[in-house]
Coordinates of C-alpha atoms in Angstrom, one line a residue:
E348 CA -22.4 35.1 -32.2
A349 CA -21.6 38.5 -30.6
A350 CA -22.0 36.8 -27.1
L351 CA -19.6 34.0 -28.1
A352 CA -17.1 36.5 -29.5
R353 CA -17.3 38.6 -26.3
A354 CA -16.8 35.4 -24.2
A355 CA -13.8 34.4 -26.3
G356 CA -12.3 37.8 -25.9
E357 CA -12.8 37.7 -22.1
R358 CA -11.1 34.3 -21.9
N359 CA -8.2 35.6 -24.0
D360 CA -7.9 38.7 -21.8
A361 CA -8.0 36.6 -18.7
K362 CA -5.0 34.6 -20.0
G363 CA -3.0 37.7 -20.8
T364 CA -3.4 37.4 -24.6
Q365 CA -5.0 40.0 -26.9
D366 CA -7.5 39.1 -29.6
V367 CA -7.5 41.9 -32.2
A368 CA -9.8 41.5 -35.2
G369 CA -8.0 39.6 -37.9
Q370 CA -4.9 38.9 -35.8
E371 CA -3.9 35.8 -34.0
P372 CA -3.9 36.0 -30.2
Q373 CA -0.4 36.4 -28.7
I374 CA 0.8 33.7 -26.4
E375 CA 3.0 34.4 -23.4
A376 CA 6.4 32.8 -23.3
L377 CA 6.8 30.0 -20.8
R378 CA 8.6 31.1 -17.7
F379 CA 9.6 27.6 -16.6
R380 CA 12.5 25.7 -18.2
E381 CA 13.4 22.2 -17.6
Q382 CA 16.3 21.9 -15.2
R383 CA 18.8 19.5 -16.9
W384 CA 20.9 19.2 -13.7
V385 CA 18.0 17.7 -11.7
P386 CA 18.8 14.1 -12.9
L387 CA 22.4 14.4 -12.0
V388 CA 21.5 15.6 -8.5
L389 CA 19.1 12.6 -8.2
I390 CA 21.9 10.2 -9.3
A391 CA 24.4 11.7 -6.9
A392 CA 22.0 11.6 -4.1
D393 CA 21.1 7.9 -4.8
I394 CA 24.9 7.1 -4.9
A395 CA 25.4 8.8 -1.5
I396 CA 22.3 7.2 0.2
L397 CA 23.3 3.7 -1.2
E398 CA 26.8 4.0 0.2
F399 CA 25.2 5.1 3.5
C400 CA 23.0 2.0 3.2
L401 CA 26.1 -0.1 2.8
Y402 CA 27.6 1.5 5.9
L403 CA 24.5 0.7 7.8
G404 CA 24.7 -2.9 6.6
Y405 CA 28.3 -3.0 7.8
L406 CA 27.2 -1.7 11.2
V407 CA 24.5 -4.4 11.4
R408 CA 27.1 -7.0 10.5
A409 CA 29.5 -5.6 13.2
L410 CA 26.7 -5.9 15.8
L411 CA 26.3 -9.5 14.8
D412 CA 29.9 -10.2 15.0
V413 CA 29.6 -11.4 18.5
W414 CA 27.5 -14.4 17.3
F415 CA 29.0 -14.8 13.8
P416 CA 32.7 -14.1 14.1
I417 CA 34.0 -13.9 10.5
S418 CA 37.0 -11.8 9.4
L419 CA 36.4 -9.7 6.3
G420 CA 39.1 -7.9 4.5
P421 CA 39.1 -4.7 2.4
P422 CA 38.7 -6.6 -0.9
V423 CA 35.2 -7.7 0.2
Y424 CA 34.1 -4.2 1.0
I425 CA 35.5 -2.9 -2.4
G426 CA 33.6 -5.6 -4.3
I427 CA 30.3 -5.0 -2.4
T428 CA 30.7 -1.2 -2.9
A429 CA 31.2 -1.6 -6.6
G430 CA 28.3 -3.9 -6.8
V431 CA 26.0 -1.5 -5.0
L432 CA 26.9 1.1 -7.5
A433 CA 25.1 -0.9 -10.2
L434 CA 21.8 0.2 -8.5
P435 CA 21.7 3.7 -10.0
L436 CA 22.3 2.2 -13.4
A437 CA 19.3 -0.1 -12.8
Y438 CA 17.2 3.0 -11.7
Y439 CA 18.2 4.7 -14.9
L440 CA 17.2 1.8 -17.0
M441 CA 13.8 1.7 -15.2
G442 CA 13.2 5.3 -16.2
L443 CA 13.6 6.8 -12.7
Y444 CA 15.9 9.7 -13.7
P445 CA 14.2 12.2 -13.5
G446 CA 10.9 10.3 -13.6
Y447 CA 8.7 13.3 -14.4
G448 CA 5.0 12.3 -14.7
M449 CA 5.6 9.1 -12.8
S450 CA 3.2 8.5 -9.8
A451 CA 4.6 7.9 -6.4
V452 CA 3.3 4.3 -6.4
E453 CA 4.8 3.5 -9.8
R454 CA 8.1 5.0 -8.8
M455 CA 8.2 3.0 -5.5
R456 CA 7.3 -0.1 -7.5
Q457 CA 10.1 0.5 -10.0
Q458 CA 12.6 1.2 -7.2
V459 CA 11.8 -1.9 -5.3
T460 CA 11.9 -4.0 -8.4
A461 CA 15.3 -2.6 -9.5
T462 CA 16.7 -3.0 -5.9
A463 CA 15.5 -6.7 -5.7
I464 CA 17.0 -7.4 -9.1
V465 CA 20.4 -5.9 -8.3
F466 CA 20.8 -7.4 -4.9
S467 CA 19.5 -10.9 -6.1
S468 CA 22.1 -10.6 -8.8
L469 CA 24.8 -9.6 -6.3
L470 CA 24.0 -12.5 -4.0
A471 CA 23.9 -15.0 -7.0
W472 CA 27.2 -13.6 -8.3
D473 CA 28.7 -14.0 -4.8
Y474 CA 27.5 -17.6 -4.6
L475 CA 28.4 -18.7 -8.2
A476 CA 31.5 -16.7 -9.1
Q477 CA 33.1 -15.9 -5.8
D478 CA 32.3 -19.0 -3.7
G479 CA 30.6 -16.8 -1.0
S480 CA 33.5 -14.5 -0.2
W481 CA 31.3 -11.5 0.3
S482 CA 29.4 -11.1 3.5
R483 CA 25.8 -12.1 2.9
G484 CA 24.9 -10.5 6.2
I485 CA 26.1 -7.1 4.9
L486 CA 24.4 -7.7 1.5
L487 CA 21.0 -8.6 3.1
A488 CA 21.1 -5.7 5.6
T489 CA 22.2 -3.3 2.8
W490 CA 19.3 -4.7 0.6
L491 CA 16.8 -3.9 3.4
F492 CA 18.2 -0.3 3.9
A493 CA 18.3 0.2 0.1
T494 CA 14.7 -0.7 -0.3
V495 CA 13.6 1.9 2.3
L496 CA 16.0 4.9 2.3
P497 CA 16.2 5.9 -1.4
P498 CA 12.5 6.4 -1.8
I499 CA 12.4 8.5 1.4
L500 CA 15.3 10.6 0.1
F501 CA 13.7 11.0 -3.3
T502 CA 10.4 12.2 -1.7
W503 CA 12.4 14.7 0.3
L504 CA 14.4 15.9 -2.8
R505 CA 11.3 16.2 -5.0
T506 CA 9.5 18.2 -2.3
A507 CA 12.5 20.6 -2.1
F508 CA 12.7 20.9 -5.9
V509 CA 8.9 21.6 -6.3
R510 CA 9.1 24.3 -3.6
A511 CA 12.1 25.8 -5.4
G512 CA 10.2 25.7 -8.7
R513 CA 12.9 23.3 -10.2
W514 CA 10.8 20.2 -10.7
G515 CA 9.0 19.2 -13.8
T516 CA 9.1 19.7 -17.6
P517 CA 7.1 22.2 -19.7
V518 CA 4.2 20.7 -21.5
I519 CA 1.5 21.9 -23.9
V520 CA -2.1 20.7 -23.4
I521 CA -4.1 20.7 -26.6
G522 CA -7.8 20.0 -26.5
A523 CA -11.2 21.3 -27.6
R524 CA -12.4 22.3 -24.1
A525 CA -11.0 24.4 -21.3
A526 CA -8.4 22.6 -19.3

């Protein structure tokens, strides 16, 4: 028993707690606090990268204009821009903001699924409700870029947040053995 008590005291001392006979060990306060602004930064970054994807889709369409000359007016771009902004809402509904505890594979799967649902819906909306007035070339090219670029941006942002000590949420692990 004395050896066990000594071992327990050594473990408590190693963790920065004190075990005085008859008193509970003191627990240090957590130094990390969840950063409530991180999801807002992720949403803003996703909006920016998705608009950049739309711009890249426009550039692809402009390059193909030589073979497929179709004039597109500002209402087309405004409608597509508004439709693309539905993607951050889909990401939110899939639990991607902030997505703490989600593996990279699961996050990628959720992002690809949300992107496919949103762009399929936009293409269906264009065909059924707008009689094809939006450029399918821009939508398809934007879909391709929106499938690739947001996961890359998220990986970069997460790495920056981890290095700065701003990523994660405090947890308590309770168990009978050393963790």
